mmCIF file of N, CA and C in Angstrom:
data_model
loop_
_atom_site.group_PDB
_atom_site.id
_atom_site.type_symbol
_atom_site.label_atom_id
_atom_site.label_comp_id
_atom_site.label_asym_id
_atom_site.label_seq_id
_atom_site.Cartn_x
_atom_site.Cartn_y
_atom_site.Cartn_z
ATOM 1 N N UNK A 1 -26.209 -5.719 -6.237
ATOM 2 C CA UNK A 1 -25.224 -5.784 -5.196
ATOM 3 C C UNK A 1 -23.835 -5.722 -5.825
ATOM 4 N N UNK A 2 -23.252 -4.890 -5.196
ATOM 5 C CA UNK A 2 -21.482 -4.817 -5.537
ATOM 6 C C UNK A 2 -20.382 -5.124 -4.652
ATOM 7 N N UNK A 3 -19.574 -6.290 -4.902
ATOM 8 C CA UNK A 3 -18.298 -6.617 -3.782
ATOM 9 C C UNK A 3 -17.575 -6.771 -4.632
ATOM 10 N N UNK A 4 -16.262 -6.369 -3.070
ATOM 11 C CA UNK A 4 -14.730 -6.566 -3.992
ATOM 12 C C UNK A 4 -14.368 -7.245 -2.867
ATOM 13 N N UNK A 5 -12.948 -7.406 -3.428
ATOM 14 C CA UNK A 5 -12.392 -7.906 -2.171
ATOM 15 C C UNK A 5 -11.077 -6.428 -1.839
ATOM 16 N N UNK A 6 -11.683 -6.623 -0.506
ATOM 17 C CA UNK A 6 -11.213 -4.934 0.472
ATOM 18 C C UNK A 6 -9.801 -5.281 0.859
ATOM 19 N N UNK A 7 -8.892 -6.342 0.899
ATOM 20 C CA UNK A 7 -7.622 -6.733 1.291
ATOM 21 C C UNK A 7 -7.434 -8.140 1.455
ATOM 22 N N UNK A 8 -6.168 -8.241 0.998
ATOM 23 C CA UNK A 8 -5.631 -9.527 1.652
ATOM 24 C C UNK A 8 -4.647 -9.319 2.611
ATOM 25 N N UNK A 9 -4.493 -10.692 3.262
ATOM 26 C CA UNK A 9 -3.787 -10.636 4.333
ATOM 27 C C UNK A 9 -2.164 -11.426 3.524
ATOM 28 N N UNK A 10 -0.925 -10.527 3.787
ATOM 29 C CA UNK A 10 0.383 -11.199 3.989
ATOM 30 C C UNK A 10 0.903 -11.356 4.662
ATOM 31 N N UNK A 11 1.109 -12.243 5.038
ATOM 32 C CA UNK A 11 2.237 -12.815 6.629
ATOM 33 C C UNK A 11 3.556 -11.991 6.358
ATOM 34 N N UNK A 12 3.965 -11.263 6.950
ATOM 35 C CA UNK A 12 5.893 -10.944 6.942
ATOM 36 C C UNK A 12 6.065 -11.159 8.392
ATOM 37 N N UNK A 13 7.730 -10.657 8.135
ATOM 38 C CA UNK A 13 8.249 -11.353 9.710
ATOM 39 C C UNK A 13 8.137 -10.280 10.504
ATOM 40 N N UNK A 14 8.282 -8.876 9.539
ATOM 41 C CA UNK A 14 8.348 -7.610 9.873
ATOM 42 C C UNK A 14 7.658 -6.607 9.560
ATOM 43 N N UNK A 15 7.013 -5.410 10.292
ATOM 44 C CA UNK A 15 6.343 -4.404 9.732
ATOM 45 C C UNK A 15 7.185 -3.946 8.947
ATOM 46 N N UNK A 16 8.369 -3.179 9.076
ATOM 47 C CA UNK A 16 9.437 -1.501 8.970
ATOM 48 C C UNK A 16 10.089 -2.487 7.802
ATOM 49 N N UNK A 17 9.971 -3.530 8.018
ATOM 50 C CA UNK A 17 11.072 -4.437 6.618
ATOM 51 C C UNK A 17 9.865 -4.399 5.335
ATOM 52 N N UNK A 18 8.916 -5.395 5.909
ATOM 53 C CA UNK A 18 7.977 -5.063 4.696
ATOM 54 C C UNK A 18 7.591 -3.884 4.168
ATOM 55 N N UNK A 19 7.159 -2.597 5.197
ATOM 56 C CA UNK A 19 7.012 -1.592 4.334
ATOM 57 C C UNK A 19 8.311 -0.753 3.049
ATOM 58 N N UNK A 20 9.355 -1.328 3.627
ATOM 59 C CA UNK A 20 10.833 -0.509 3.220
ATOM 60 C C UNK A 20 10.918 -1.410 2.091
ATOM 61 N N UNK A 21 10.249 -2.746 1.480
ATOM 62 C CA UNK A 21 10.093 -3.528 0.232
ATOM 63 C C UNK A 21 8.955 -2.874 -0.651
ATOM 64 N N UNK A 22 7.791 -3.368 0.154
ATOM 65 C CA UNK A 22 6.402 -2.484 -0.575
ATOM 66 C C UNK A 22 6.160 -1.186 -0.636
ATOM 67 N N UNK A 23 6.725 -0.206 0.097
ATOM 68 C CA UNK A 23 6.375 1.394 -0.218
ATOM 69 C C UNK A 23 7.889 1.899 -0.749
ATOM 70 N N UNK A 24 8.504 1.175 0.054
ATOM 71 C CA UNK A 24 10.065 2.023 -0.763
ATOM 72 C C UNK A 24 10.364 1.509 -1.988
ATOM 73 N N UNK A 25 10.556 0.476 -2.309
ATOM 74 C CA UNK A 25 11.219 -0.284 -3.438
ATOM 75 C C UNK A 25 10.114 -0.575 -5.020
ATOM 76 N N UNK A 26 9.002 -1.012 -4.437
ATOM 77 C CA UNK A 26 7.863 -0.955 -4.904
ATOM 78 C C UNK A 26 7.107 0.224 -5.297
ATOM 79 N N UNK A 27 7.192 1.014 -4.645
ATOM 80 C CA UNK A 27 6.393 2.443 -4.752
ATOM 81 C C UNK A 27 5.465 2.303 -4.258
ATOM 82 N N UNK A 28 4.360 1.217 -3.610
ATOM 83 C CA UNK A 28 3.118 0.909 -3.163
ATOM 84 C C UNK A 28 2.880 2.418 -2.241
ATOM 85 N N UNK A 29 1.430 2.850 -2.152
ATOM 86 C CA UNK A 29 1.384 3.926 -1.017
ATOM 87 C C UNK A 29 0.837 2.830 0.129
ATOM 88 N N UNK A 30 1.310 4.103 1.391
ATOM 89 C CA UNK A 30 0.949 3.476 2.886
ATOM 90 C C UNK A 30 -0.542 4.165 2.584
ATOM 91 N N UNK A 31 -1.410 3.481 3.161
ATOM 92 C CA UNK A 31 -3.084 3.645 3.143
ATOM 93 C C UNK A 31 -3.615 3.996 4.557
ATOM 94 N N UNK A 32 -2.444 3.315 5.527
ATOM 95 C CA UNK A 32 -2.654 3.012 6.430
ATOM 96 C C UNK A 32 -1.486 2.095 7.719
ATOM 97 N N UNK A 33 -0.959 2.861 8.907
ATOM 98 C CA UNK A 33 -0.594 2.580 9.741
ATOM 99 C C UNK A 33 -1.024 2.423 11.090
ATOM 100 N N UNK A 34 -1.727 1.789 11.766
ATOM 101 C CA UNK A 34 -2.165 2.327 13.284
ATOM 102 C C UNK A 34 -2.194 0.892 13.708
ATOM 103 N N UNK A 35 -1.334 1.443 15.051
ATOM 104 C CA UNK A 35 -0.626 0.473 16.133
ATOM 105 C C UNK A 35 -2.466 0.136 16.783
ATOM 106 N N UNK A 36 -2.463 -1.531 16.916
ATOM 107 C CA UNK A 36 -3.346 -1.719 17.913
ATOM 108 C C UNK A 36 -2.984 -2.254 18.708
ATOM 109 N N UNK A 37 -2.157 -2.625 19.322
ATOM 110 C CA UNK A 37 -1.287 -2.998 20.965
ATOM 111 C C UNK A 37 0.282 -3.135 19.962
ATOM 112 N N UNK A 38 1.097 -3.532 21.675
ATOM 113 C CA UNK A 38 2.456 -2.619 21.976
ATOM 114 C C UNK A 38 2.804 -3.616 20.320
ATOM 115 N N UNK A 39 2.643 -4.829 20.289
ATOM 116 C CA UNK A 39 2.924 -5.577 18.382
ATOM 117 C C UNK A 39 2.564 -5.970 17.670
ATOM 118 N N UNK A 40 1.056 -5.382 17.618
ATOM 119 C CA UNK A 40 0.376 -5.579 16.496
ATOM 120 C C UNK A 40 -0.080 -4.291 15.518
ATOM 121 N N UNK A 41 -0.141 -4.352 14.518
ATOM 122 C CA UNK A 41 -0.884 -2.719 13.378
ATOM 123 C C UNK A 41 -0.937 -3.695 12.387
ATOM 124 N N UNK A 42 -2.167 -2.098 12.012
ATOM 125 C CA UNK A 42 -3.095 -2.575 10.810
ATOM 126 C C UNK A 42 -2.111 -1.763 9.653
ATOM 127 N N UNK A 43 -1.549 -2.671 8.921
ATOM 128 C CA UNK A 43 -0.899 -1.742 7.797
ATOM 129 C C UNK A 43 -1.097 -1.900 6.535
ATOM 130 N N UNK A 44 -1.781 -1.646 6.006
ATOM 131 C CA UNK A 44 -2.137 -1.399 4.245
ATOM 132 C C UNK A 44 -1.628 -0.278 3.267
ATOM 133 N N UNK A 45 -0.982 -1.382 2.118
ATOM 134 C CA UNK A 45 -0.443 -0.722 1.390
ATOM 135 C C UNK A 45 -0.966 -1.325 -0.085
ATOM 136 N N UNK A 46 -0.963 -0.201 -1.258
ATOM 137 C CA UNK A 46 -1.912 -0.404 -2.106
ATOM 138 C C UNK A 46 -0.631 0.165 -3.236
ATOM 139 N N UNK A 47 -0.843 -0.491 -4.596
ATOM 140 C CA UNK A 47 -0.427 0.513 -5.800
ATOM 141 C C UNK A 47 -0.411 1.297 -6.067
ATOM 142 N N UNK A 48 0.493 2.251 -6.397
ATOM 143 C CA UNK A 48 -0.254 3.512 -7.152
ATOM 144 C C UNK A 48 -1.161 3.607 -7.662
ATOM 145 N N UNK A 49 -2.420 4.171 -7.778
ATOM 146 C CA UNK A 49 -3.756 4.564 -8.174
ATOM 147 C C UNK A 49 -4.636 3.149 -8.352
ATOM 148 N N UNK A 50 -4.702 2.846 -7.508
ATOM 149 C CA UNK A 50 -5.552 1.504 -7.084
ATOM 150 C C UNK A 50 -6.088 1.558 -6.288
ATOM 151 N N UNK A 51 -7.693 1.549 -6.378
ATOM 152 C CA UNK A 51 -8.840 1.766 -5.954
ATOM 153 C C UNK A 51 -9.289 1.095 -5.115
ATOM 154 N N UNK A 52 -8.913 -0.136 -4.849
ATOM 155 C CA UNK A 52 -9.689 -1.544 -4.275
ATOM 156 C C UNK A 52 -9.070 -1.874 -3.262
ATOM 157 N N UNK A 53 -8.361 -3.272 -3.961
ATOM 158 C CA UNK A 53 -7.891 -4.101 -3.280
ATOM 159 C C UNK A 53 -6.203 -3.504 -2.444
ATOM 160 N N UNK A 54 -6.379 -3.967 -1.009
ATOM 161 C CA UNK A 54 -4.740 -3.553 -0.429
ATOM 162 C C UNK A 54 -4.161 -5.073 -0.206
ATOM 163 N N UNK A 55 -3.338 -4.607 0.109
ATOM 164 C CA UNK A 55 -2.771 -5.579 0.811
ATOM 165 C C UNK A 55 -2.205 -5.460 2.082
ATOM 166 N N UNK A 56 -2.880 -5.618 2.821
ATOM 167 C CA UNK A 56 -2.472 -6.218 4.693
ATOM 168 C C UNK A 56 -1.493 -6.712 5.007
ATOM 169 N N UNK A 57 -0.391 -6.176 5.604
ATOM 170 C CA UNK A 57 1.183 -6.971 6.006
ATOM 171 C C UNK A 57 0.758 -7.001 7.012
ATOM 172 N N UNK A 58 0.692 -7.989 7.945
ATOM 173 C CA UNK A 58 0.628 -8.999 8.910
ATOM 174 C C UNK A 58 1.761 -9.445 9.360
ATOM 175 N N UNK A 59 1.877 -8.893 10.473
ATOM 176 C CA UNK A 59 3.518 -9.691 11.257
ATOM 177 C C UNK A 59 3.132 -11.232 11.592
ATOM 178 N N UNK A 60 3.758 -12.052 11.609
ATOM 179 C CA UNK A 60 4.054 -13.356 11.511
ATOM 180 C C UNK A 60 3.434 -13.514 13.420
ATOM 181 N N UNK A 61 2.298 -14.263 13.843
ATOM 182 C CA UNK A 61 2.732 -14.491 15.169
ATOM 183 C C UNK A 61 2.172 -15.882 15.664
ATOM 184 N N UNK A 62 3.966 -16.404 16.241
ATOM 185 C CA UNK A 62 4.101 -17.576 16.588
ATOM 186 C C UNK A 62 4.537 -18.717 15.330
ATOM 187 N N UNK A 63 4.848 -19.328 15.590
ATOM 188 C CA UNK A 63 5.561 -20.628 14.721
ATOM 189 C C UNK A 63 5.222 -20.870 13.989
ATOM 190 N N UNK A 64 3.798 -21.216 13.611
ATOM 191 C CA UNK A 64 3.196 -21.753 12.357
ATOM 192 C C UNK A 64 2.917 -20.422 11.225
ATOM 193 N N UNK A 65 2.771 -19.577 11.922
ATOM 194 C CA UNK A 65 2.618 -17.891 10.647
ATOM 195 C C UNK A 65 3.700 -17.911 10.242
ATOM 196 N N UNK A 66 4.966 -18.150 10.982
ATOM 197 C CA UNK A 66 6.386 -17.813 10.679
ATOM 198 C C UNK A 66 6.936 -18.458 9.387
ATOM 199 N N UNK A 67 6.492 -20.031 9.946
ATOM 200 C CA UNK A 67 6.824 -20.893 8.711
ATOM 201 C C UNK A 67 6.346 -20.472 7.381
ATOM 202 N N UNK A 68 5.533 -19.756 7.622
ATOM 203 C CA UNK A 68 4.074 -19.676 6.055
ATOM 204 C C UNK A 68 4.871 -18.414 5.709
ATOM 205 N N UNK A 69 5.793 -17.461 6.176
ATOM 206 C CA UNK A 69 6.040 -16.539 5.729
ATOM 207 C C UNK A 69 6.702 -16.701 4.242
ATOM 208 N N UNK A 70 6.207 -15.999 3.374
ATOM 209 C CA UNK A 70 7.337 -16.613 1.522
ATOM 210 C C UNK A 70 6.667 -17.734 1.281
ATOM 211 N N UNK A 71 5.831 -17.896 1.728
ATOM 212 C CA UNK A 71 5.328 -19.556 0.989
ATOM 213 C C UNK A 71 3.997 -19.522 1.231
ATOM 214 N N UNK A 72 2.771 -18.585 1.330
ATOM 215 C CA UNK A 72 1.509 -18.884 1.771
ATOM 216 C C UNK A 72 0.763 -19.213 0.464
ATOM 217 N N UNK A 73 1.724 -19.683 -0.524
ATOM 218 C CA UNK A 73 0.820 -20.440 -1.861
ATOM 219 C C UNK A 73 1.449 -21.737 -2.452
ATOM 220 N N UNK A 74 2.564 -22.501 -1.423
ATOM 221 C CA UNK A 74 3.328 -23.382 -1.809
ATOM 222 C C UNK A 74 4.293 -23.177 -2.505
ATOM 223 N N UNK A 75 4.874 -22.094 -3.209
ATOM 224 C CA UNK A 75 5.546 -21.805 -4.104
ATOM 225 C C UNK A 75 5.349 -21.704 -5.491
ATOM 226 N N UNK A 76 3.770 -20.953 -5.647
ATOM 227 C CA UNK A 76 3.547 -20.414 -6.618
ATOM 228 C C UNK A 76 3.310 -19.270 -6.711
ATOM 229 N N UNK A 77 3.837 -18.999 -7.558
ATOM 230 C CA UNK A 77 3.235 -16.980 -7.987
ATOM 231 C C UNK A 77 1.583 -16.692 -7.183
ATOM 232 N N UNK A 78 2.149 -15.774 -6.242
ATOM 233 C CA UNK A 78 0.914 -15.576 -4.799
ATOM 234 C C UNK A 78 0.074 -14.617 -5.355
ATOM 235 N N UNK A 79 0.944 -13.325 -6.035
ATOM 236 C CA UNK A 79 0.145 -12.310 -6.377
ATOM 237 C C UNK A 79 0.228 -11.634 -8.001
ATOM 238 N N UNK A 80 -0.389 -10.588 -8.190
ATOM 239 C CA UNK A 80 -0.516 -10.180 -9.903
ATOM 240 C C UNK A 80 -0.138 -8.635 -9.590
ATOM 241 N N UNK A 81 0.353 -8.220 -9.931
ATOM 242 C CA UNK A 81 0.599 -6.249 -10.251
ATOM 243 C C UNK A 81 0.736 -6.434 -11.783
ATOM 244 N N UNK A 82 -0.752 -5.575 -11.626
ATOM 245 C CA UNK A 82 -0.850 -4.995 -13.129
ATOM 246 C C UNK A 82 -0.185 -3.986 -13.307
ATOM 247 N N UNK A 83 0.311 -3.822 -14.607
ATOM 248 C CA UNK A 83 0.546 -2.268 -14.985
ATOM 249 C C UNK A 83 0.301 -1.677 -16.507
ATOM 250 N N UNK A 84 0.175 -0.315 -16.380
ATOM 251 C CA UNK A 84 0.185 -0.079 -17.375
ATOM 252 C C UNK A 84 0.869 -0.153 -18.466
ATOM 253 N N UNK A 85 2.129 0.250 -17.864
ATOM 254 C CA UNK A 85 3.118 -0.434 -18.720
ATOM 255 C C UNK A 85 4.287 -0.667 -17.980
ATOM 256 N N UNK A 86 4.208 -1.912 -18.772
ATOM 257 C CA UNK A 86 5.296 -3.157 -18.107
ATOM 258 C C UNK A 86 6.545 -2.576 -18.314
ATOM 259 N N UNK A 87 7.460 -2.045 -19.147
ATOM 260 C CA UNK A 87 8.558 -1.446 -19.388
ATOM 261 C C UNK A 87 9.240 -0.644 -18.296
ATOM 262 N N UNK A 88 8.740 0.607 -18.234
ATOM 263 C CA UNK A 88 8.550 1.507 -17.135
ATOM 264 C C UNK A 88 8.819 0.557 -16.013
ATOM 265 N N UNK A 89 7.911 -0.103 -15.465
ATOM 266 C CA UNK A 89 7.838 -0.283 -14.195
ATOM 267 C C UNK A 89 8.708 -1.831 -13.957
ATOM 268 N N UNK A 90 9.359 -2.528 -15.227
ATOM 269 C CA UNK A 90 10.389 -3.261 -14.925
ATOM 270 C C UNK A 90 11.303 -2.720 -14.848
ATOM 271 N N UNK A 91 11.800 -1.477 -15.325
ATOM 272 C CA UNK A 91 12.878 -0.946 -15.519
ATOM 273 C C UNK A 91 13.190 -0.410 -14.025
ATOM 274 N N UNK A 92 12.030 0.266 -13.908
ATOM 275 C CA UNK A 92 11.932 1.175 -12.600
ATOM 276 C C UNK A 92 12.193 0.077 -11.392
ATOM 277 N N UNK A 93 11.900 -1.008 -11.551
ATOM 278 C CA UNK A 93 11.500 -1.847 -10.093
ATOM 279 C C UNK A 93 13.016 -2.678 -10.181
ATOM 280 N N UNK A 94 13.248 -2.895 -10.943
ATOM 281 C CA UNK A 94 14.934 -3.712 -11.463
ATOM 282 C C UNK A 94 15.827 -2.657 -10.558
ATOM 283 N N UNK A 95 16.214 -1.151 -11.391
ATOM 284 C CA UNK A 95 16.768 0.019 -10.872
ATOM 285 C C UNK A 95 16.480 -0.261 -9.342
ATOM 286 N N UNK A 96 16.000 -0.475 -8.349
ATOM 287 C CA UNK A 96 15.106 -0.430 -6.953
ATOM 288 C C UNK A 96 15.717 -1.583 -6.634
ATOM 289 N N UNK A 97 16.230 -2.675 -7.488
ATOM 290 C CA UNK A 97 16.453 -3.649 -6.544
ATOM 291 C C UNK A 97 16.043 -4.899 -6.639
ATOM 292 N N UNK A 98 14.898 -4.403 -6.666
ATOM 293 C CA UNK A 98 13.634 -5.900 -7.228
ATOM 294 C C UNK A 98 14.063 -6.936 -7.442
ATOM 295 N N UNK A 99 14.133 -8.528 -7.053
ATOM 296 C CA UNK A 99 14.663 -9.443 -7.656
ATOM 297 C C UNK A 99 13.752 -10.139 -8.855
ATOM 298 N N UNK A 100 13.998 -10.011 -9.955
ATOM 299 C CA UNK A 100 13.383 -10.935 -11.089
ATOM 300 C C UNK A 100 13.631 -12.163 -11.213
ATOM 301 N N UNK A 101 13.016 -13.414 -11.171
ATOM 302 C CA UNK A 101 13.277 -14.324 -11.452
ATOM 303 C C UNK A 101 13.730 -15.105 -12.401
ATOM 304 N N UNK A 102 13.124 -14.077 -13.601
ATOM 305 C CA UNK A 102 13.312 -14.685 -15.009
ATOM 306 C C UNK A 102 13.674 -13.415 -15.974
ATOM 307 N N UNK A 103 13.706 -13.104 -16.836
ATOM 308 C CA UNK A 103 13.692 -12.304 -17.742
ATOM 309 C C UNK A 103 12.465 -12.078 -18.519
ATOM 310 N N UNK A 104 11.518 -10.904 -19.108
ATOM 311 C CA UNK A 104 10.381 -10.520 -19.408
ATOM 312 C C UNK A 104 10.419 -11.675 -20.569
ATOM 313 N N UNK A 105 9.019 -12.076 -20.414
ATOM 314 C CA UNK A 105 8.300 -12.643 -21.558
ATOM 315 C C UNK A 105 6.949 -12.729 -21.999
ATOM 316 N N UNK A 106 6.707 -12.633 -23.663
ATOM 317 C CA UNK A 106 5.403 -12.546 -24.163
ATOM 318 C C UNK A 106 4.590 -13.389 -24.014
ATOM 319 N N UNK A 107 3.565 -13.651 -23.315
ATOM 320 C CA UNK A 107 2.623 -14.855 -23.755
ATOM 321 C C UNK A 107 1.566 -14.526 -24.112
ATOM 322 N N UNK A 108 0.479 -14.958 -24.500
ATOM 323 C CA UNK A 108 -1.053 -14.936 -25.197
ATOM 324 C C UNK A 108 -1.899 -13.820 -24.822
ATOM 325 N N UNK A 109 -1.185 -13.595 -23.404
ATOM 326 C CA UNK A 109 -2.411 -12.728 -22.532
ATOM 327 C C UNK A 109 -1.741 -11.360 -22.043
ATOM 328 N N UNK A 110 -0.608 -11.361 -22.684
ATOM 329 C CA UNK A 110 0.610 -9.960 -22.502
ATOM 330 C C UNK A 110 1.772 -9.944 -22.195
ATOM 331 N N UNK A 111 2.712 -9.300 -21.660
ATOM 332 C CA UNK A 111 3.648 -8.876 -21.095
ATOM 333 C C UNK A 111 3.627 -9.818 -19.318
ATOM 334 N N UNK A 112 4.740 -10.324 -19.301
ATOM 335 C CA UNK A 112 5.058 -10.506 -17.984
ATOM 336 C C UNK A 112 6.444 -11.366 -17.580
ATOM 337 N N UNK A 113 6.642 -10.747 -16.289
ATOM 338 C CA UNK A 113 7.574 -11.630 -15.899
ATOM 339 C C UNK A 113 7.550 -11.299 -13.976
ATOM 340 N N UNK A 114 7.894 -12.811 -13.728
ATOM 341 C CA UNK A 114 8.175 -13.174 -11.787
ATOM 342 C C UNK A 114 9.463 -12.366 -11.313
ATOM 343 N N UNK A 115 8.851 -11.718 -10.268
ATOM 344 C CA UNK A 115 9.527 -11.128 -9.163
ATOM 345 C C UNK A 115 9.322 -11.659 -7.753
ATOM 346 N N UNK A 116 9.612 -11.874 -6.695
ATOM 347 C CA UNK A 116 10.080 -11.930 -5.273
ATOM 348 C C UNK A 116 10.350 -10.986 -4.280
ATOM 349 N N UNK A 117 9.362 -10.846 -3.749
ATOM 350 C CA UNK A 117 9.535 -10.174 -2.154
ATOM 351 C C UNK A 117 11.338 -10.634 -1.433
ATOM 352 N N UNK A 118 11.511 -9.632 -0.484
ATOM 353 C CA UNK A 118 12.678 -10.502 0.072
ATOM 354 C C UNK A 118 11.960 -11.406 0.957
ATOM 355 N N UNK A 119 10.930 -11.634 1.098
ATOM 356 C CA UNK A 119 10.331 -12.896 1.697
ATOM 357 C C UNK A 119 10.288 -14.141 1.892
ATOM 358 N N UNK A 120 9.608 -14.111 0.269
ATOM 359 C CA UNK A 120 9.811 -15.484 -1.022
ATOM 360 C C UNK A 120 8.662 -15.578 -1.575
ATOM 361 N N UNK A 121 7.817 -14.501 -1.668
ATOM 362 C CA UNK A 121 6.713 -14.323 -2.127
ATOM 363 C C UNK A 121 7.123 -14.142 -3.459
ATOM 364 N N UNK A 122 6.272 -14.807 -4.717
ATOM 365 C CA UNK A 122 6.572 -14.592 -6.075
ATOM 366 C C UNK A 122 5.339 -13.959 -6.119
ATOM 367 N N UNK A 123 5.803 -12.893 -7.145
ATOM 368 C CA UNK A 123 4.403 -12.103 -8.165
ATOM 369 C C UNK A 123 4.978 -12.281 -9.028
ATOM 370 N N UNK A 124 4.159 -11.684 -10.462
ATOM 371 C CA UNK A 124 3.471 -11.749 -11.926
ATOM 372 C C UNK A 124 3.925 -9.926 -11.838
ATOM 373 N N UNK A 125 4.279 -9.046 -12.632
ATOM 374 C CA UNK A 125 4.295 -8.367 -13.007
ATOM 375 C C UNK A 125 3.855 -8.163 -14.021
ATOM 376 N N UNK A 126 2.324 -7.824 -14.332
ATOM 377 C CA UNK A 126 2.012 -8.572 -16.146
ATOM 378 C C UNK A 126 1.254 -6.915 -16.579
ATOM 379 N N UNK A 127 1.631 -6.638 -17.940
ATOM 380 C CA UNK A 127 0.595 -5.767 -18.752
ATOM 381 C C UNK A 127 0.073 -6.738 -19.655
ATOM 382 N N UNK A 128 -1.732 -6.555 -20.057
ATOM 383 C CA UNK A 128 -2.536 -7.263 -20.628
ATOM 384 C C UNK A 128 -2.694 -6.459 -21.687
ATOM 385 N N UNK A 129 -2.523 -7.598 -22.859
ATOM 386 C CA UNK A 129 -2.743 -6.888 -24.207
ATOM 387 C C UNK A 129 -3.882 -6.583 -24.243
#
């Protein structure tokens, strides 16, 4: 037997905002747009050449999604983007806008450094030695 995991779900406040972070700024491709009533869609957006896992932007609905928006891990680094190489694609994602949190650093297991959604979502930008 073989499983992955087919998507996660991210709360944003906005479709057209989140995608204009994750496909514009990010480079992520759209996988997928389709409206299922007048405010809800299914929208998945994935890495460049990434096979698997998407990620599901989810509009926020009602009070308690809203709150969770930027924080659906307490304020820890939520997600990982691998890359091939980290250089390139700090350089590239900095140039774009990207907010970094810290400045790149080496640890045991490679290349990495925290970035932020305009959300408040933190990722890992990491290449693995």
């Amino acid at each position: 037997m073989k499983q992955s995991i087919g998507a996660i779900a991210l709360v944003v406040p906005e479709y057209d905002e989140a995608l204009a972070f994750y496909s514009g700024k990010l480079g992520f491709d759209l996988i997928e747009d389709t409206a299922l009533s007048d405010s809800k869609r299914w929208v998945l957006v994935a890495p460049k050449g990434s096979t698997e896992a998407r990620l599901l932007l989810a509009k926020a609905d009602g009070p308690v999604q809203q709150a969770a928006v930027g924080n659906q891990t307490g304020g820890r680094v939520f997600l990982f983007l691998k890359t091939d190489d980290f250089d390139r694609d700090f350089g590239s994602m900095r140039a774009a806008g990207v907010t970094f949190l810290e400045e790149p650093r080496t640890e045991a297991y490679g290349k990495v450094a925290v970035f932020q959604d305009p959300f408040g979502n933190k990722w890992d930008l990491i290449q693995h030695f």
